[in-house]
PDB file of C-alpha atoms and ligand atoms in Angstrom:
ATOM      1  CA  MET H 210     -15.747 -13.600  24.844  1.00 45.00           C
ATOM      2  CA  ALA H 211     -12.239 -13.137  26.225  1.00 48.00           C
ATOM      3  CA  GLU H 212     -11.244  -9.725  27.424  1.00 49.00           C
ATOM      4  CA  PRO H 213      -8.585  -8.260  25.142  1.00 50.00           C
ATOM      5  CA  ARG H 214      -5.479  -7.535  27.111  1.00 46.00           C
ATOM      6  CA  VAL H 215      -3.666  -4.340  26.303  1.00 49.00           C
ATOM      7  CA  PRO H 216      -0.127  -4.332  27.675  1.00 49.00           C
ATOM      8  CA  GLY H 217       0.395  -1.152  29.641  1.00 47.00           C
ATOM      9  CA  GLY H 218      -2.946   0.168  28.456  1.00 47.00           C
ATOM     10  CA  ASP H 219      -1.309   3.370  27.266  1.00 55.00           C
ATOM     11  CA  GLU H 220      -2.588   5.066  24.173  1.00 67.00           C
ATOM     12  CA  ASP H 221      -0.103   5.167  21.313  1.00 83.00           C
ATOM     13  CA  ASP H 222       0.016   8.332  19.316  1.00 92.00           C
ATOM     14  CA  VAL H 223       0.788   8.671  15.639  1.00 94.00           C
ATOM     15  CA  GLU H 224       2.537  11.774  14.447  1.00 95.00           C
ATOM     16  CA  LEU H 225       1.181  12.406  10.975  1.00 97.00           C
ATOM     17  CA  PRO H 226       3.316  13.869   8.160  1.00 97.00           C
ATOM     18  CA  CYS H 227       1.200  17.052   8.329  1.00 97.00           C
ATOM     19  CA  GLY H 228       2.263  17.584  11.944  1.00 96.00           C
ATOM     20  CA  ARG H 229      -0.941  16.530  13.728  1.00 96.00           C
ATOM     21  CA  THR H 230      -0.654  13.909  16.439  1.00 96.00           C
ATOM     22  CA  LEU H 231      -3.568  11.524  16.886  1.00 95.00           C
ATOM     23  CA  PRO H 232      -4.206   8.386  18.937  1.00 94.00           C
ATOM     24  CA  VAL H 233      -3.838   5.075  17.076  1.00 94.00           C
ATOM     25  CA  SER H 234      -7.464   4.222  17.886  1.00 92.00           C
ATOM     26  CA  THR H 235      -8.498   6.996  15.457  1.00 94.00           C
ATOM     27  CA  PHE H 236      -7.681   4.562  12.660  1.00 95.00           C
ATOM     28  CA  ASP H 237      -9.814   1.465  12.315  1.00 92.00           C
ATOM     29  CA  MET H 238      -9.338  -1.506  10.009  1.00 90.00           C
ATOM     30  CA  GLY H 239     -11.961  -0.492   7.467  1.00 88.00           C
ATOM     31  CA  MET H 240     -10.371   2.894   6.895  1.00 94.00           C
ATOM     32  CA  ARG H 241      -8.663   3.653   3.593  1.00 95.00           C
ATOM     33  CA  GLU H 242      -8.602   7.429   3.897  1.00 96.00           C
ATOM     34  CA  PHE H 243      -8.771   9.887   6.746  1.00 97.00           C
ATOM     35  CA  ASP H 244     -10.215  13.392   6.650  1.00 97.00           C
ATOM     36  CA  CYS H 245      -7.686  15.092   8.868  1.00 97.00           C
ATOM     37  CA  PRO H 246      -8.360  18.155  11.034  1.00 96.00           C
ATOM     38  CA  CYS H 247      -5.526  19.801   9.038  1.00 97.00           C
ATOM     39  CA  GLY H 248      -7.939  19.977   6.087  1.00 97.00           C
ATOM     40  CA  ASP H 249      -6.203  17.347   3.937  1.00 97.00           C
ATOM     41  CA  THR H 250      -7.235  13.798   3.218  1.00 97.00           C
ATOM     42  CA  HIS H 251      -4.547  11.246   4.059  1.00 98.00           C
ATOM     43  CA  ALA H 252      -4.316   7.677   2.805  1.00 98.00           C
ATOM     44  CA  VAL H 253      -4.492   5.055   5.564  1.00 98.00           C
ATOM     45  CA  VAL H 254      -2.924   1.615   5.086  1.00 98.00           C
ATOM     46  CA  MET H 255      -2.639  -1.330   7.466  1.00 96.00           C
ATOM     47  CA  ASP H 256      -0.679  -4.570   7.219  1.00 95.00           C
ATOM     48  CA  VAL H 257      -4.002  -6.436   7.165  1.00 93.00           C
ATOM     49  CA  HIS H 258      -4.974  -4.787   3.859  1.00 94.00           C
ATOM     50  CA  PRO H 259      -4.198  -7.225   1.031  1.00 93.00           C
ATOM     51  CA  PRO H 260      -1.780  -5.965  -1.664  1.00 94.00           C
ATOM     52  CA  ASP H 261      -4.564  -6.327  -4.237  1.00 93.00           C
ATOM     53  CA  ARG H 262      -5.913  -3.091  -2.817  1.00 95.00           C
ATOM     54  CA  PHE H 263      -3.357  -1.578  -5.198  1.00 96.00           C
ATOM     55  CA  LEU H 264      -2.301  -4.272  -7.643  1.00 94.00           C
ATOM     56  CA  PRO H 265      -4.048  -7.002  -9.638  1.00 90.00           C
ATOM     57  CA  GLU H 266      -3.566 -10.552  -8.353  1.00 88.00           C
ATOM     58  CA  PHE H 267      -1.317 -11.623 -11.239  1.00 85.00           C
ATOM     59  CA  LEU H 268       1.118  -8.806 -10.483  1.00 86.00           C
ATOM     60  CA  VAL H 269       1.143  -9.676  -6.792  1.00 89.00           C
ATOM     61  CA  ALA H 270       1.910 -13.276  -7.798  1.00 87.00           C
ATOM     62  CA  ILE H 271       4.843 -12.126  -9.974  1.00 82.00           C
ATOM     63  CA  LEU H 272       6.200 -10.007  -7.141  1.00 85.00           C
ATOM     64  CA  ARG H 273       5.931 -12.900  -4.714  1.00 86.00           C
ATOM     65  CA  GLU H 274       7.912 -15.023  -7.161  1.00 82.00           C
ATOM     66  CA  SER H 275      10.558 -12.481  -8.071  1.00 75.00           C
ATOM     67  CA  VAL H 276      11.179 -10.205  -5.112  1.00 74.00           C
ATOM     68  CA  GLU H 277      13.451 -11.530  -2.434  1.00 70.00           C
ATOM     69  CA  THR H 278      12.312 -10.467   0.975  1.00 67.00           C
ATOM     70  CA  THR H 279      14.821 -10.254   3.761  1.00 66.00           C
ATOM     71  CA  SER H 280      12.341 -10.242   6.609  1.00 65.00           C
ATOM     72  CA  GLU H 281      11.834 -13.468   8.500  1.00 67.00           C
ATOM     73  CA  GLU H 282       8.614 -12.194  10.025  1.00 65.00           C
ATOM     74  CA  MET H 283       7.149 -11.342   6.631  1.00 66.00           C
ATOM     75  CA  PRO H 284       8.695 -13.763   4.149  1.00 70.00           C
ATOM     76  CA  GLU H 285       5.958 -13.263   1.568  1.00 80.00           C
ATOM     77  CA  PHE H 286       5.815 -10.080  -0.484  1.00 86.00           C
ATOM     78  CA  GLY H 287       2.822  -8.091   0.665  1.00 91.00           C
ATOM     79  CA  THR H 288       1.453  -4.741   1.727  1.00 95.00           C
ATOM     80  CA  PRO H 289       4.258  -4.041   4.274  1.00 94.00           C
ATOM     81  CA  HIS H 290       6.827  -4.396   1.479  1.00 93.00           C
ATOM     82  CA  LEU H 291       4.863  -2.084  -0.817  1.00 95.00           C
ATOM     83  CA  MET H 292       4.694   0.522   1.939  1.00 96.00           C
ATOM     84  CA  GLY H 293       8.397  -0.017   2.651  1.00 94.00           C
ATOM     85  CA  ILE H 294       9.157   0.968  -0.949  1.00 94.00           C
ATOM     86  CA  VAL H 295       6.929   4.054  -0.660  1.00 97.00           C
ATOM     87  CA  LEU H 296       8.554   5.014   2.651  1.00 96.00           C
ATOM     88  CA  GLU H 297      12.012   4.719   1.116  1.00 96.00           C
ATOM     89  CA  GLU H 298      11.047   7.005  -1.761  1.00 96.00           C
ATOM     90  CA  PHE H 299       9.005   9.527   0.270  1.00 97.00           C
ATOM     91  CA  PRO H 300      10.402   9.387   3.807  1.00 95.00           C
ATOM     92  CA  GLY H 301       8.927  12.744   4.827  1.00 96.00           C
ATOM     93  CA  ASP H 302       5.441  11.948   3.574  1.00 98.00           C
ATOM     94  CA  VAL H 303       4.738   8.679   5.369  1.00 98.00           C
ATOM     95  CA  ALA H 304       4.136   8.099   9.072  1.00 97.00           C
ATOM     96  CA  SER H 305       4.428   4.490  10.185  1.00 96.00           C
ATOM     97  CA  ILE H 306       3.848   2.918  13.549  1.00 95.00           C
ATOM     98  CA  ASP H 307       4.242  -0.611  14.893  1.00 94.00           C
ATOM     99  CA  VAL H 308       1.375  -1.462  17.216  1.00 94.00           C
ATOM    100  CA  SER H 309       1.909  -5.224  17.248  1.00 91.00           C
ATOM    101  CA  ASP H 310       1.986  -5.163  21.057  1.00 90.00           C
ATOM    102  CA  ARG H 311      -1.586  -3.916  21.141  1.00 87.00           C
ATOM    103  CA  GLY H 312      -4.364  -6.449  20.976  1.00 81.00           C
ATOM    104  CA  ASP H 313      -7.285  -4.124  20.464  1.00 86.00           C
ATOM    105  CA  VAL H 314      -6.871  -2.473  17.064  1.00 90.00           C
ATOM    106  CA  GLY H 315      -6.816  -5.524  14.796  1.00 92.00           C
ATOM    107  CA  TYR H 316      -3.658  -4.595  12.898  1.00 95.00           C
ATOM    108  CA  ALA H 317       0.055  -4.605  13.680  1.00 94.00           C
ATOM    109  CA  LEU H 318       1.381  -1.932  11.342  1.00 95.00           C
ATOM    110  CA  LEU H 319      -0.158   1.366  10.329  1.00 97.00           C
ATOM    111  CA  TRP H 320       0.887   3.879   7.682  1.00 98.00           C
ATOM    112  CA  VAL H 321      -0.632   7.306   7.133  1.00 98.00           C
ATOM    113  CA  THR H 322       0.590   9.311   4.157  1.00 98.00           C
ATOM    114  CA  ASP H 323       0.549  13.012   3.452  1.00 98.00           C
ATOM    115  CA  PHE H 324      -1.149  12.366   0.102  1.00 96.00           C
ATOM    116  CA  ASP H 325      -4.608  10.880  -0.426  1.00 97.00           C
ATOM    117  CA  SER H 326      -5.467   7.292  -1.279  1.00 96.00           C
ATOM    118  CA  ARG H 327      -5.633   7.817  -5.031  1.00 96.00           C
ATOM    119  CA  ARG H 328      -2.234   9.524  -5.178  1.00 97.00           C
ATOM    120  CA  LEU H 329      -0.759   6.777  -3.006  1.00 98.00           C
ATOM    121  CA  HIS H 330      -2.207   4.207  -5.400  1.00 97.00           C
ATOM    122  CA  GLU H 331      -0.480   5.897  -8.348  1.00 97.00           C
ATOM    123  CA  ILE H 332       2.804   6.062  -6.449  1.00 98.00           C
ATOM    124  CA  VAL H 333       2.619   2.351  -5.542  1.00 97.00           C
ATOM    125  CA  VAL H 334       1.979   1.390  -9.184  1.00 96.00           C
ATOM    126  CA  GLU H 335       4.781   3.679 -10.454  1.00 95.00           C
ATOM    127  CA  LEU H 336       7.273   2.234  -7.976  1.00 94.00           C
ATOM    128  CA  VAL H 337       6.278  -1.359  -8.763  1.00 92.00           C
ATOM    129  CA  VAL H 338       6.661  -0.697 -12.501  1.00 90.00           C
ATOM    130  CA  GLU H 339      10.164   0.689 -11.789  1.00 89.00           C
ATOM    131  CA  LEU H 340      10.961  -2.352  -9.685  1.00 86.00           C
ATOM    132  CA  MET H 341       9.900  -4.646 -12.504  1.00 84.00           C
ATOM    133  CA  GLU H 342      11.786  -2.637 -15.125  1.00 83.00           C
ATOM    134  CA  HIS H 343      14.869  -3.004 -13.000  1.00 82.00           C
ATOM    135  CA  ALA H 344      14.340  -6.755 -12.711  1.00 78.00           C
ATOM    136  CA  VAL H 345      13.664  -7.168 -16.425  1.00 79.00           C
ATOM    137  CA  SER H 346      16.701  -5.080 -17.411  1.00 79.00           C
ATOM    138  CA  HIS H 347      18.825  -7.795 -15.803  1.00 78.00           C
ATOM    139  CA  ALA H 348      17.276 -10.478 -17.989  1.00 74.00           C
ATOM    140  CA  ASP H 349      19.675 -12.025 -20.495  1.00 77.00           C
ATOM    141  CA  ASP H 350      17.070 -12.260 -23.205  1.00 81.00           C
ATOM    142  CA  ASP H 351      16.985  -9.025 -25.251  1.00 84.00           C
ATOM    143  CA  ALA H 352      13.582  -9.928 -26.667  1.00 85.00           C
ATOM    144  CA  VAL H 353      12.116 -10.092 -23.170  1.00 80.00           C
ATOM    145  CA  VAL H 354      13.544  -6.671 -22.330  1.00 81.00           C
ATOM    146  CA  GLN H 355      12.295  -5.067 -25.555  1.00 85.00           C
ATOM    147  CA  ASN H 356       8.894  -6.623 -25.260  1.00 84.00           C
ATOM    148  CA  PHE H 357       8.496  -5.378 -21.695  1.00 81.00           C
ATOM    149  CA  GLU H 358       9.728  -1.893 -22.572  1.00 82.00           C
ATOM    150  CA  SER H 359       7.345  -1.516 -25.505  1.00 84.00           C
ATOM    151  CA  GLU H 360       4.438  -2.665 -23.361  1.00 82.00           C
ATOM    152  CA  MET H 361       5.391  -0.209 -20.656  1.00 81.00           C
ATOM    153  CA  LEU H 362       5.478   2.662 -23.163  1.00 81.00           C
ATOM    154  CA  GLU H 363       1.768   2.170 -23.638  1.00 84.00           C
ATOM    155  CA  PHE H 364       1.050   1.696 -19.955  1.00 87.00           C
ATOM    156  CA  ASP H 365      -0.710   4.695 -18.449  1.00 92.00           C
ATOM    157  CA  VAL H 366      -0.461   4.646 -14.655  1.00 94.00           C
ATOM    158  CA  ALA H 367      -3.225   7.209 -14.031  1.00 95.00           C
ATOM    159  CA  GLU H 368      -5.601   5.397 -16.373  1.00 95.00           C
ATOM    160  CA  PHE H 369      -4.810   2.035 -14.808  1.00 94.00           C
ATOM    161  CA  VAL H 370      -5.438   3.398 -11.311  1.00 96.00           C
ATOM    162  CA  THR H 371      -8.766   4.992 -12.316  1.00 96.00           C
ATOM    163  CA  GLN H 372      -9.992   1.760 -13.885  1.00 95.00           C
ATOM    164  CA  TYR H 373      -8.747  -0.403 -11.045  1.00 95.00           C
ATOM    165  CA  ARG H 374     -10.392   1.765  -8.401  1.00 94.00           C
ATOM    166  CA  GLU H 375     -13.691   1.788 -10.306  1.00 93.00           C
ATOM    167  CA  GLU H 376     -13.639  -1.997 -10.573  1.00 90.00           C
ATOM    168  CA  ARG H 377     -12.767  -2.406  -6.911  1.00 84.00           C
ATOM    169  CA  ASP H 378     -15.587  -0.056  -5.884  1.00 78.00           C
ATOM    170  CA  PHE H 379     -17.963  -2.013  -8.081  1.00 70.00           C
ATOM    171  CA  ASP H 380     -16.873  -5.317  -6.478  1.00 70.00           C
ATOM    172  CA  ALA H 381     -17.201  -3.825  -3.010  1.00 69.00           C
ATOM    173  CA  GLU H 382     -20.738  -2.654  -3.750  1.00 67.00           C
ATOM    174  CA  ASN H 383     -21.727  -6.054  -5.106  1.00 65.00           C
ATOM    175  CA  ALA H 384     -20.243  -7.781  -2.096  1.00 56.00           C
ATOM    176  CA  HIS H 385     -22.302  -5.553   0.129  1.00 46.00           C
ATOM    177  CA  VAL H 386     -25.291  -7.837   0.572  1.00 41.00           C
TER     178      VAL H 386
HETATM  179 ZN1   ZN R 852      -3.337  16.067   8.402  1.00 54.58          ZN
END
């Protein structure tokens, strides 16, 4: 096995939204939440987490089709774009760090939010619904707009997130052979 080379070898620190500063190596790839010494639980997201952590596949597919990404490094809509939207809306509540020059952590981008994983999930879904409403409102077809709006009236974000998380947990347990 090749020795991983760490340029510089210095430890990167992440300053969390709560004010604590912790080394990047605190956060490993399997982590979705972090019980912080500050007493709160923070959501942890990495670029290697697929966007279906938060959204069903069909929605991810729609976003990939409809959202223009400006980044050459990440041309396909994915988790970094979702977190970019969250960061834009809640700049004081999200810490992000680029560790792409490190070979030892297994991810290139890390986000830690002030709120927990469930709250982050709700925020992601709310922001994506807004994004889609905005896109649909530019559609020429009034029927499309009305249809979407009436469907959204019945859409309950909290309920969706609860169900989605239960299903995901169930899948994860079944996959755990
Ligand atoms: Zn904290």
